[in-house]
């Protein structure tokens, strides 16, 4: 028996007040729908079908590369109608699991429990006890405690509205039964919709067992309808990310002031100060120290690296025992070997810097291959762009570059060369030579500063 997942994502999400479809709003830097798809995959289903709405090509485009089947529901006639749209591709022997694209924090464990019940022939629904059940469908039970139906908020009488056991919307059912029930739905209700929830009463009538599963955590069933709920869930999500890092051996100065927008992994004994944002895929070695206010995206950082306050690092590789910042910017395609020092107000782009080289102050290094043990003086600039094309600066091993040097690329500096401070280097420098380009200093003896004319 195999599992067919259906994710409902056709709703308009009017309350988001957004041109972006609701399921594309981000949680932890990734679309809501992507979280649901990722969780669904953990159950190793045979298929995942996403029911998307009219005008939702944007949804498909944003998730291009996800191997799911897209099912168009051009008019949103209700959750029952949406599920029915996906049924033709599902065979009768399968178990069907229905998920919502706007409920992103559901766990694979909870879903696993639902599926398990449905595999034994039951209709399994995910429920919760809420102090404030407003807006949700309420679970109706008979005197023996058996589930006999779900009533929507808008259709409920005052006694039903007092019920605190709610329908999360997630359910699992044997495909053959589900197909039969969906075929019998009608839209004679307050919203004129085909309610998926009506299948619970049908199951009860058909003497099919209806089982409820309770989510381990309330946040698993929280759906997003507006940006206030989105922000609240983001905090819950981030708390989870922070706890994950702490449990794996990272010290966080304040778990409430770290944001992970993607996936971060860390070796033991890393320390992360406040207001750090990680984006994309970031990996930290062991004993990495990240100072306050750093933004680090798609970067691999080796053991014992120190990143001081206020650094921005994107698409880079930082070798072990390197020191970055404060106030450094490492731009894409930069690879630093071991023990490289990059100091304050230094920008490095698309460059390879070999071990133990130092660029400590106020420099721009772009399109550069730099050898080992190079010392770059303050204010050094690689002039890599001629207005039309970018050019390479190649600097050998053990080069010493005096302060305020400009390299007019393309240019190559041999191993062991020395560049005098204040030079503009336009031609290649051979190994071990000294290059200087500054004009000789003049002394005008007896020169007097002008003085103000008397008024
Ligand atoms: C639904 C449930 C309700 C439950 C609640 C939990 C029904 C009838 N009611 O109500 O019992 O407590 O969810 O949040 O199912 N969708 C489509 N196509 C449609 C209609 C909806 O894809 O034609 C999708 C929406 O994008 C959304 C999900 O289905 O992801 C739920 O739809 P929504 O309109 O929010 O249902 P509720 O009224 O909240
Ligand atoms: Mg809803």
Tab-separated table of C-alpha atoms and ligand atoms in Angstrom:
chain	number	residue	atom	x	y	z
A	1	UNK	CA	0.000	0.000	0.000
A	2	UNK	CA	1.440	3.392	-0.875
A	3	UNK	CA	0.845	6.904	0.300
A	4	UNK	CA	-0.566	9.737	-1.826
A	5	UNK	CA	-0.187	13.227	-0.381
A	6	UNK	CA	-2.502	16.064	-1.406
A	7	UNK	CA	-1.527	19.587	-0.366
A	8	UNK	CA	-4.266	22.205	-0.576
A	9	UNK	CA	-2.883	25.526	-1.702
A	10	UNK	CA	-5.538	27.078	-3.909
A	11	UNK	CA	-6.989	29.582	-1.437
A	12	UNK	CA	-6.586	33.267	-2.194
A	13	UNK	CA	-5.346	34.380	1.215
A	14	UNK	CA	-7.231	37.683	1.050
A	15	UNK	CA	-6.316	38.653	4.587
A	16	UNK	CA	-2.614	38.702	3.753
A	17	UNK	CA	-3.359	41.806	1.622
A	18	UNK	CA	-0.618	40.836	-0.765
A	19	UNK	CA	0.091	40.435	-4.461
A	20	UNK	CA	2.076	37.346	-3.494
A	21	UNK	CA	0.029	34.139	-3.107
A	22	UNK	CA	-0.241	33.271	0.589
A	23	UNK	CA	1.656	29.970	0.371
A	24	UNK	CA	4.681	31.825	-1.045
A	25	UNK	CA	5.094	34.063	1.985
A	26	UNK	CA	8.234	33.066	3.848
A	27	UNK	CA	8.721	31.262	7.126
A	28	UNK	CA	12.376	30.929	8.063
A	29	UNK	CA	13.263	32.392	4.658
A	30	UNK	CA	11.412	29.760	2.654
A	31	UNK	CA	7.889	29.660	1.202
A	32	UNK	CA	5.244	28.200	3.524
A	33	UNK	CA	4.415	25.609	0.890
A	34	UNK	CA	8.023	24.472	0.701
A	35	UNK	CA	8.006	23.584	4.391
A	36	UNK	CA	4.893	21.452	3.913
A	37	UNK	CA	6.362	19.683	0.883
A	38	UNK	CA	9.607	18.984	2.764
A	39	UNK	CA	7.741	17.480	5.704
A	40	UNK	CA	5.561	15.412	3.386
A	41	UNK	CA	8.656	13.982	1.705
A	42	UNK	CA	9.865	12.584	5.012
A	43	UNK	CA	6.963	10.128	4.826
A	44	UNK	CA	8.293	8.858	1.482
A	45	UNK	CA	4.984	9.114	-0.352
A	46	UNK	CA	4.464	7.688	-3.834
A	47	UNK	CA	3.186	11.071	-5.017
A	48	UNK	CA	2.700	14.610	-3.766
A	49	UNK	CA	-0.022	16.591	-5.494
A	50	UNK	CA	-0.334	20.309	-4.907
A	51	UNK	CA	-3.756	21.777	-5.604
A	52	UNK	CA	-3.159	25.348	-6.714
A	53	UNK	CA	-5.563	28.085	-7.689
A	54	UNK	CA	-6.473	30.189	-10.618
A	55	UNK	CA	-3.750	32.762	-11.248
A	56	UNK	CA	-1.391	30.666	-9.189
A	57	UNK	CA	1.211	30.138	-11.924
A	58	UNK	CA	3.379	32.224	-9.616
A	59	UNK	CA	3.202	29.335	-7.123
A	60	UNK	CA	4.418	26.814	-9.685
A	61	UNK	CA	7.190	29.123	-10.842
A	62	UNK	CA	8.406	29.750	-7.303
A	63	UNK	CA	8.655	26.029	-6.598
A	64	UNK	CA	10.126	24.972	-9.902
A	65	UNK	CA	12.479	22.072	-9.263
A	66	UNK	CA	10.176	20.477	-6.664
A	67	UNK	CA	9.087	17.119	-7.997
A	68	UNK	CA	5.391	17.389	-7.263
A	69	UNK	CA	2.304	17.047	-9.423
A	70	UNK	CA	0.405	20.279	-9.912
A	71	UNK	CA	-3.388	20.105	-9.965
A	72	UNK	CA	-5.275	23.200	-10.996
A	73	UNK	CA	-8.449	24.099	-9.107
A	74	UNK	CA	-9.600	27.069	-11.143
A	75	UNK	CA	-12.539	27.936	-8.913
A	76	UNK	CA	-12.247	27.524	-5.148
A	77	UNK	CA	-15.452	25.669	-4.400
A	78	UNK	CA	-14.290	24.305	-1.053
A	79	UNK	CA	-11.808	21.923	0.536
A	80	UNK	CA	-13.841	18.859	-0.531
A	81	UNK	CA	-13.833	20.038	-4.134
A	82	UNK	CA	-10.099	20.702	-3.965
A	83	UNK	CA	-9.324	17.172	-2.754
A	84	UNK	CA	-11.679	15.687	-5.375
A	85	UNK	CA	-9.619	17.427	-8.094
A	86	UNK	CA	-6.584	15.390	-7.079
A	87	UNK	CA	-8.303	12.001	-6.730
A	88	UNK	CA	-8.304	10.861	-10.398
A	89	UNK	CA	-4.540	10.239	-10.212
A	90	UNK	CA	-4.780	8.121	-7.053
A	91	UNK	CA	-5.496	4.401	-7.077
A	92	UNK	CA	-8.013	2.813	-4.713
A	93	UNK	CA	-5.465	0.794	-2.725
A	94	UNK	CA	-3.559	3.888	-1.609
A	95	UNK	CA	-3.811	5.861	1.602
A	96	UNK	CA	-4.465	9.550	1.065
A	97	UNK	CA	-3.050	12.239	3.337
A	98	UNK	CA	-4.469	15.769	3.051
A	99	UNK	CA	-2.236	18.687	4.099
A	100	UNK	CA	-2.634	22.462	3.962
A	101	UNK	CA	-0.071	24.647	2.224
A	102	UNK	CA	-0.622	27.422	4.759
A	103	UNK	CA	-0.010	25.287	7.878
A	104	UNK	CA	3.780	24.962	7.673
A	105	UNK	CA	4.932	23.597	11.013
A	106	UNK	CA	3.211	20.241	11.002
A	107	UNK	CA	5.658	17.495	11.978
A	108	UNK	CA	6.381	14.250	10.159
A	109	UNK	CA	5.789	12.339	13.432
A	110	UNK	CA	2.238	13.658	13.757
A	111	UNK	CA	1.519	12.937	10.108
A	112	UNK	CA	2.986	9.455	10.514
A	113	UNK	CA	0.485	8.761	13.316
A	114	UNK	CA	-2.409	9.896	11.097
A	115	UNK	CA	-1.274	7.741	8.187
A	116	UNK	CA	-0.837	4.713	10.421
A	117	UNK	CA	-4.460	4.918	11.553
A	118	UNK	CA	-5.711	5.283	7.979
A	119	UNK	CA	-3.683	2.270	6.824
A	120	UNK	CA	-5.774	0.119	9.147
A	121	UNK	CA	-8.942	1.326	7.399
A	122	UNK	CA	-9.991	4.265	9.585
A	123	UNK	CA	-10.622	7.851	8.663
A	124	UNK	CA	-8.049	9.690	10.787
A	125	UNK	CA	-8.384	13.375	11.574
A	126	UNK	CA	-5.916	15.625	13.334
A	127	UNK	CA	-7.535	17.571	16.152
A	128	UNK	CA	-6.571	19.837	19.018
A	129	UNK	CA	-8.084	21.251	22.200
A	130	UNK	CA	-7.910	25.021	22.029
A	131	UNK	CA	-8.792	27.612	24.665
A	132	UNK	CA	-9.984	29.828	21.847
A	133	UNK	CA	-11.504	27.606	19.144
A	134	UNK	CA	-12.965	30.548	17.199
A	135	UNK	CA	-12.862	30.136	13.429
A	136	UNK	CA	-12.190	26.405	13.402
A	137	UNK	CA	-14.512	23.527	12.616
A	138	UNK	CA	-15.682	21.812	15.851
A	139	UNK	CA	-15.531	18.047	16.428
A	140	UNK	CA	-18.886	16.456	17.198
A	141	UNK	CA	-18.898	13.296	19.344
A	142	UNK	CA	-21.743	11.002	20.380
A	143	UNK	CA	-22.532	9.880	23.926
A	144	UNK	CA	-19.914	7.128	23.654
A	145	UNK	CA	-17.256	9.650	22.612
A	146	UNK	CA	-17.177	8.498	18.988
A	147	UNK	CA	-16.563	11.155	16.337
A	148	UNK	CA	-19.725	11.623	14.316
A	149	UNK	CA	-19.172	14.874	12.442
A	150	UNK	CA	-17.519	18.269	12.101
A	151	UNK	CA	-19.441	21.516	12.106
A	152	UNK	CA	-17.909	24.672	10.672
A	153	UNK	CA	-17.856	27.875	12.737
A	154	UNK	CA	-20.318	29.543	10.360
A	155	UNK	CA	-22.779	26.638	10.530
A	156	UNK	CA	-22.523	25.948	14.263
A	157	UNK	CA	-25.219	26.560	16.916
A	158	UNK	CA	-24.265	28.113	20.290
A	159	UNK	CA	-23.835	24.711	21.995
A	160	UNK	CA	-21.512	23.547	19.194
A	161	UNK	CA	-19.558	26.809	19.334
A	162	UNK	CA	-18.740	26.021	22.962
A	163	UNK	CA	-16.853	22.849	21.899
A	164	UNK	CA	-13.112	23.342	22.268
A	165	UNK	CA	-11.997	20.293	20.313
A	166	UNK	CA	-11.251	21.609	16.828
A	167	UNK	CA	-10.479	20.266	13.373
A	168	UNK	CA	-6.980	21.058	12.143
A	169	UNK	CA	-8.024	20.168	8.607
A	170	UNK	CA	-5.347	17.487	8.193
A	171	UNK	CA	-6.682	14.014	7.615
A	172	UNK	CA	-5.797	10.620	6.222
A	173	UNK	CA	-8.127	8.069	4.673
A	174	UNK	CA	-8.178	4.947	2.505
A	175	UNK	CA	-8.452	6.212	-1.093
A	176	UNK	CA	-11.435	4.080	-2.138
A	177	UNK	CA	-13.565	5.247	0.790
A	178	UNK	CA	-12.472	8.856	0.356
A	179	UNK	CA	-13.410	8.803	-3.330
A	180	UNK	CA	-16.828	7.476	-2.465
A	181	UNK	CA	-17.447	10.113	0.225
A	182	UNK	CA	-16.214	12.993	-1.949
A	183	UNK	CA	-18.681	11.935	-4.649
A	184	UNK	CA	-21.528	12.346	-2.161
A	185	UNK	CA	-20.622	15.879	-0.939
A	186	UNK	CA	-22.995	18.772	-1.496
A	187	UNK	CA	-22.678	22.492	-0.893
A	188	UNK	CA	-25.843	23.099	1.113
A	189	UNK	CA	-24.181	25.065	3.915
A	190	UNK	CA	-23.561	28.613	5.112
A	191	UNK	CA	-20.648	29.152	2.730
A	192	UNK	CA	-22.060	27.314	-0.290
A	193	UNK	CA	-18.889	25.192	-0.397
A	194	UNK	CA	-18.093	21.517	-0.730
A	195	UNK	CA	-16.749	20.860	2.751
A	196	UNK	CA	-14.143	18.109	3.080
A	197	UNK	CA	-15.161	17.952	6.726
A	198	UNK	CA	-18.565	16.467	5.834
A	199	UNK	CA	-16.892	13.123	5.144
A	200	UNK	CA	-16.612	12.550	8.899
A	201	UNK	CA	-20.393	12.268	9.253
A	202	UNK	CA	-20.477	9.981	6.173
A	203	UNK	CA	-17.840	7.711	7.664
A	204	UNK	CA	-19.833	7.496	10.889
A	205	UNK	CA	-22.971	6.589	8.915
A	206	UNK	CA	-21.050	3.989	6.896
A	207	UNK	CA	-19.766	2.514	10.182
A	208	UNK	CA	-16.161	3.291	9.247
A	209	UNK	CA	-14.123	4.066	12.352
A	210	UNK	CA	-13.160	7.731	12.733
A	211	UNK	CA	-10.005	8.166	14.779
A	212	UNK	CA	-8.604	11.401	16.066
A	213	UNK	CA	-4.935	12.147	16.499
A	214	UNK	CA	-3.785	15.011	18.687
A	215	UNK	CA	-0.782	17.011	17.528
A	216	UNK	CA	2.159	16.901	19.917
A	217	UNK	CA	2.502	20.699	19.814
A	218	UNK	CA	-0.152	23.314	19.197
A	219	UNK	CA	2.066	25.204	16.739
A	220	UNK	CA	1.916	22.227	14.365
A	221	UNK	CA	-1.665	23.045	13.441
A	222	UNK	CA	-1.373	26.840	13.352
A	223	UNK	CA	-2.364	28.166	9.948
A	224	UNK	CA	-1.405	31.472	8.411
A	225	UNK	CA	-4.210	33.817	7.470
A	226	UNK	CA	-2.616	37.224	7.983
A	227	UNK	CA	0.786	38.789	8.591
A	228	UNK	CA	0.266	38.955	12.345
A	229	UNK	CA	-0.078	35.169	12.480
A	230	UNK	CA	2.869	34.826	10.121
A	231	UNK	CA	5.107	36.884	12.423
A	232	UNK	CA	3.957	34.920	15.479
A	233	UNK	CA	4.723	31.599	13.792
A	234	UNK	CA	8.090	32.922	12.605
A	235	UNK	CA	9.094	33.487	16.246
A	236	UNK	CA	8.029	29.944	17.157
A	237	UNK	CA	9.953	28.586	14.185
A	238	UNK	CA	13.076	30.575	15.078
A	239	UNK	CA	12.910	29.410	18.680
A	240	UNK	CA	12.968	25.846	17.332
A	241	UNK	CA	16.014	26.572	15.166
A	242	UNK	CA	17.815	28.184	18.097
A	243	UNK	CA	17.045	25.235	20.378
A	244	UNK	CA	18.323	22.829	17.754
A	245	UNK	CA	21.646	24.685	17.617
A	246	UNK	CA	21.945	24.894	21.394
A	247	UNK	CA	21.211	21.178	21.787
A	248	UNK	CA	23.923	20.380	19.266
A	249	UNK	CA	26.507	22.281	21.307
A	250	UNK	CA	26.344	25.949	20.292
A	251	UNK	CA	26.123	28.763	22.842
A	252	UNK	CA	23.710	31.520	21.871
A	253	UNK	CA	23.977	34.862	23.657
A	254	UNK	CA	20.209	35.202	23.220
A	255	UNK	CA	18.142	32.567	21.412
A	256	UNK	CA	15.534	35.240	20.663
A	257	UNK	CA	18.030	37.293	18.698
A	258	UNK	CA	19.165	34.765	16.105
A	259	UNK	CA	17.406	34.241	12.779
A	260	UNK	CA	17.952	31.183	10.619
A	261	UNK	CA	16.538	31.625	7.124
A	262	UNK	CA	17.566	28.313	5.644
A	263	UNK	CA	19.669	25.595	7.213
A	264	UNK	CA	22.625	26.045	9.525
A	265	UNK	CA	24.833	23.342	10.964
A	266	UNK	CA	27.523	23.845	13.588
A	267	UNK	CA	30.248	21.799	15.214
A	268	UNK	CA	30.549	21.819	18.982
A	269	UNK	CA	31.416	24.826	21.145
A	270	UNK	CA	30.509	27.579	18.705
A	271	UNK	CA	29.404	30.896	20.254
A	272	UNK	CA	26.979	33.191	18.497
A	273	UNK	CA	26.362	36.688	19.763
A	274	UNK	CA	23.134	38.684	19.355
A	275	UNK	CA	21.419	39.791	16.138
A	276	UNK	CA	22.989	37.294	13.801
A	277	UNK	CA	21.142	36.281	10.622
A	278	UNK	CA	22.012	33.111	8.736
A	279	UNK	CA	20.572	32.621	5.271
A	280	UNK	CA	20.640	29.714	2.826
A	281	UNK	CA	23.023	26.913	3.749
A	282	UNK	CA	25.606	27.843	6.346
A	283	UNK	CA	27.993	25.469	8.064
A	284	UNK	CA	30.221	26.317	10.999
A	285	UNK	CA	33.137	24.180	12.116
A	286	UNK	CA	34.002	23.709	15.777
A	287	UNK	CA	34.677	26.580	18.199
A	288	UNK	CA	33.598	29.251	15.713
A	289	UNK	CA	32.860	32.619	17.290
A	290	UNK	CA	30.405	34.944	15.573
A	291	UNK	CA	30.188	38.477	16.943
A	292	UNK	CA	27.062	40.612	17.136
A	293	UNK	CA	25.158	41.906	14.081
A	294	UNK	CA	26.549	39.586	11.427
A	295	UNK	CA	24.772	38.443	8.259
A	296	UNK	CA	26.111	35.181	6.837
A	297	UNK	CA	24.693	33.539	3.731
A	298	UNK	CA	25.573	30.271	1.919
A	299	UNK	CA	28.974	30.060	3.527
A	300	UNK	CA	31.236	27.353	4.903
A	301	UNK	CA	33.283	28.394	7.916
A	302	UNK	CA	36.141	26.246	9.249
A	303	UNK	CA	37.184	25.436	12.814
A	304	UNK	CA	38.307	28.155	15.240
A	305	UNK	CA	37.269	31.030	12.989
A	306	UNK	CA	36.440	34.340	14.638
A	307	UNK	CA	34.013	36.669	12.918
A	308	UNK	CA	33.888	39.952	14.804
A	309	UNK	CA	30.955	42.363	14.984
A	310	UNK	CA	29.082	43.704	11.957
A	311	UNK	CA	30.346	41.489	9.142
A	312	UNK	CA	28.514	40.510	5.955
A	313	UNK	CA	29.618	37.249	4.342
A	314	UNK	CA	27.951	35.802	1.225
A	315	UNK	CA	28.709	32.659	-0.789
A	316	UNK	CA	32.145	32.240	0.718
A	317	UNK	CA	34.497	29.710	2.207
A	318	UNK	CA	36.413	30.805	5.293
A	319	UNK	CA	39.378	28.625	6.220
A	320	UNK	CA	40.057	27.481	9.754
A	321	UNK	CA	41.602	29.885	12.284
A	322	UNK	CA	40.831	32.882	10.076
A	323	UNK	CA	39.740	36.191	11.627
A	324	UNK	CA	37.202	38.417	9.922
A	325	UNK	CA	36.116	41.931	10.805
A	326	UNK	CA	34.847	43.871	12.572
A	327	UNK	CA	33.013	45.582	9.696
A	328	UNK	CA	34.252	43.352	6.879
A	329	UNK	CA	32.336	42.417	3.755
A	330	UNK	CA	33.072	39.131	2.022
A	331	UNK	CA	31.222	39.016	-1.282
A	332	UNK	CA	30.356	35.952	-3.409
A	333	UNK	CA	32.969	33.512	-4.671
A	334	UNK	CA	35.599	34.310	-2.122
A	335	UNK	CA	37.696	31.487	-0.743
A	336	UNK	CA	39.976	32.186	2.199
A	337	UNK	CA	42.469	29.495	3.188
A	338	UNK	CA	43.574	28.878	6.789
A	339	UNK	CA	44.544	31.682	9.129
A	340	UNK	CA	43.710	34.553	6.837
A	341	UNK	CA	43.114	37.890	8.573
A	342	UNK	CA	40.583	40.283	7.105
A	343	UNK	CA	40.187	43.444	9.143
A	344	UNK	CA	37.895	46.433	9.364
A	345	UNK	CA	36.385	48.078	6.310
A	346	UNK	CA	37.771	45.478	3.943
A	347	UNK	CA	35.731	44.248	0.978
A	348	UNK	CA	36.737	41.072	-0.846
A	349	UNK	CA	34.988	39.798	-3.959
A	350	UNK	CA	35.563	36.754	-6.172
A	351	UNK	CA	39.049	36.150	-4.850
A	352	UNK	CA	41.220	33.335	-3.557
A	353	UNK	CA	43.453	34.210	-0.641
A	354	UNK	CA	46.031	31.616	0.434
A	355	UNK	CA	47.008	30.781	4.000
A	356	UNK	CA	48.223	33.332	6.524
A	357	UNK	CA	47.729	36.363	4.321
A	358	UNK	CA	46.578	39.571	6.004
A	359	UNK	CA	44.371	42.330	4.678
A	360	UNK	CA	43.790	44.238	7.828
A	361	UNK	CA	42.457	47.678	7.024
A	362	UNK	CA	40.335	49.626	4.518
A	363	UNK	CA	40.947	47.679	1.312
A	364	UNK	CA	39.133	46.435	-1.780
A	365	UNK	CA	40.331	43.124	-3.165
A	366	UNK	CA	38.346	41.913	-6.199
A	367	UNK	CA	39.075	39.315	-8.897
A	368	UNK	CA	42.328	38.466	-7.194
A	369	UNK	CA	44.440	35.361	-6.674
A	370	UNK	CA	46.634	36.000	-3.667
A	371	UNK	CA	49.382	33.697	-2.425
A	372	UNK	CA	50.323	32.765	1.117
A	373	UNK	CA	51.783	35.040	3.808
A	374	UNK	CA	51.034	38.207	1.853
A	375	UNK	CA	50.704	41.437	3.801
A	376	UNK	CA	48.387	44.008	2.294
A	377	UNK	CA	48.770	47.513	3.696
A	378	UNK	CA	45.915	49.811	4.626
A	379	UNK	CA	43.953	51.351	1.791
A	380	UNK	CA	45.063	48.959	-0.934
A	381	UNK	CA	42.749	48.719	-3.916
A	382	UNK	CA	42.651	46.298	-6.829
A	383	UNK	CA	41.367	48.373	-9.755
A	384	UNK	CA	39.701	45.396	-11.400
A	385	UNK	CA	37.163	47.141	-13.623
A	386	UNK	CA	37.993	49.282	-16.629
A	387	UNK	CA	34.406	50.350	-17.162
A	388	UNK	CA	33.708	47.475	-19.515
A	389	UNK	CA	35.466	44.343	-18.273
A	390	UNK	CA	36.815	42.871	-15.073
A	391	UNK	CA	40.512	41.943	-14.869
A	392	UNK	CA	42.589	39.692	-12.648
A	393	UNK	CA	45.219	40.719	-10.115
A	394	UNK	CA	47.687	37.940	-9.309
A	395	UNK	CA	49.843	38.293	-6.233
A	396	UNK	CA	52.451	35.629	-5.406
A	397	UNK	CA	53.529	34.263	-2.025
A	398	UNK	CA	55.276	36.418	0.592
A	399	UNK	CA	54.510	39.703	-1.155
A	400	UNK	CA	54.565	42.864	0.971
A	401	UNK	CA	52.251	45.622	-0.226
A	402	UNK	CA	52.699	49.080	1.288
A	403	UNK	CA	49.695	51.163	2.272
A	404	UNK	CA	47.616	53.066	-0.266
A	405	UNK	CA	48.618	50.954	-3.239
A	406	UNK	CA	46.492	50.574	-6.359
A	407	UNK	CA	46.885	47.544	-8.612
A	408	UNK	CA	45.689	48.379	-12.122
A	409	UNK	CA	44.521	44.961	-13.329
A	410	UNK	CA	45.424	42.846	-15.156
A	411	UNK	CA	48.694	42.741	-13.307
A	412	UNK	CA	50.928	40.044	-11.789
A	413	UNK	CA	53.202	40.439	-8.786
A	414	UNK	CA	55.949	37.831	-8.387
A	415	UNK	CA	56.740	35.936	-5.164
A	416	UNK	CA	58.538	37.914	-2.513
A	417	UNK	CA	58.093	41.277	-4.246
A	418	UNK	CA	57.704	44.485	-2.244
A	419	UNK	CA	55.485	47.380	-3.266
A	420	UNK	CA	56.331	50.760	-1.784
A	421	UNK	CA	53.504	52.626	-0.073
A	422	UNK	CA	51.474	54.969	-2.230
A	423	UNK	CA	52.242	53.194	-5.507
A	424	UNK	CA	50.052	52.792	-8.551
A	425	UNK	CA	51.120	49.492	-10.061
A	426	UNK	CA	50.361	49.314	-13.757
A	427	UNK	CA	52.936	46.766	-14.909
A	428	UNK	CA	53.963	43.304	-13.681
A	429	UNK	CA	56.508	43.177	-10.855
A	430	UNK	CA	59.147	40.421	-10.968
A	431	UNK	CA	59.774	38.189	-7.967
A	432	UNK	CA	61.763	39.608	-5.050
A	433	UNK	CA	61.987	43.128	-6.548
A	434	UNK	CA	60.893	46.435	-5.052
A	435	UNK	CA	58.393	48.453	-7.095
A	436	UNK	CA	57.683	52.119	-6.378
A	437	UNK	CA	55.672	54.591	-8.392
A	438	UNK	CA	55.333	57.609	-6.177
A	439	UNK	CA	56.706	60.989	-7.208
A	440	UNK	CA	59.747	62.243	-5.301
A	441	UNK	CA	59.062	64.421	-2.267
A	442	UNK	CA	60.071	68.130	-2.485
A	443	UNK	CA	61.045	70.422	0.384
A	444	UNK	CA	60.613	74.209	-0.197
A	445	UNK	CA	62.794	75.793	2.429
A	446	UNK	CA	61.567	79.048	3.924
A	447	UNK	CA	58.065	78.690	2.418
A	448	UNK	CA	55.404	80.652	4.358
A	449	UNK	CA	51.710	79.869	4.746
A	450	UNK	CA	49.441	82.604	3.366
A	451	UNK	CA	47.913	84.835	6.051
A	452	UNK	CA	44.455	86.485	6.051
A	453	UNK	CA	44.339	90.042	4.641
A	454	UNK	CA	43.503	92.687	7.280
A	455	UNK	CA	39.863	94.005	6.841
B	1	LIG	C1	-10.973	24.479	7.157
B	1	LIG	C2	-11.860	23.374	7.719
B	1	LIG	C3	-12.083	23.619	9.194
B	1	LIG	C4	-10.754	23.689	9.914
B	1	LIG	C5	-9.864	24.736	9.270
B	1	LIG	C6	-8.476	24.679	9.862
B	1	LIG	C7	-13.332	22.765	5.875
B	1	LIG	C8	-14.656	22.880	5.293
B	1	LIG	N1	-13.097	23.401	6.999
B	1	LIG	O1	-11.700	25.679	7.267
B	1	LIG	O2	-12.874	22.597	9.752
B	1	LIG	O3	-10.952	23.974	11.281
B	1	LIG	O4	-9.741	24.526	7.863
B	1	LIG	O5	-7.706	25.744	9.388
B	1	LIG	O6	-12.471	22.092	5.335
B	1	LIG	N2	-8.472	25.440	-0.194
B	1	LIG	C9	-8.329	25.082	-1.510
B	1	LIG	N3	-9.405	25.132	-2.333
B	1	LIG	C10	-10.626	25.514	-1.904
B	1	LIG	C11	-10.759	25.891	-0.559
B	1	LIG	C12	-9.663	25.835	0.278
B	1	LIG	O7	-7.232	24.727	-1.946
B	1	LIG	O8	-11.556	25.525	-2.711
B	1	LIG	C13	-7.294	25.380	0.697
B	1	LIG	C14	-6.880	26.736	1.241
B	1	LIG	O9	-5.880	27.308	0.440
B	1	LIG	C15	-6.334	26.375	2.606
B	1	LIG	C16	-7.119	25.141	3.007
B	1	LIG	O10	-7.645	24.605	1.817
B	1	LIG	O11	-4.979	26.034	2.561
B	1	LIG	C17	-8.213	25.460	4.000
B	1	LIG	O12	-9.126	26.343	3.399
B	1	LIG	P1	-9.826	27.494	4.207
B	1	LIG	O13	-10.710	28.233	3.325
B	1	LIG	O14	-8.830	28.259	4.995
B	1	LIG	O15	-10.730	26.632	5.210
B	1	LIG	P2	-11.296	27.099	6.576
B	1	LIG	O16	-12.545	27.829	6.359
B	1	LIG	O17	-10.239	27.738	7.390
B	2	LIG	MG1	-8.315	28.715	6.995
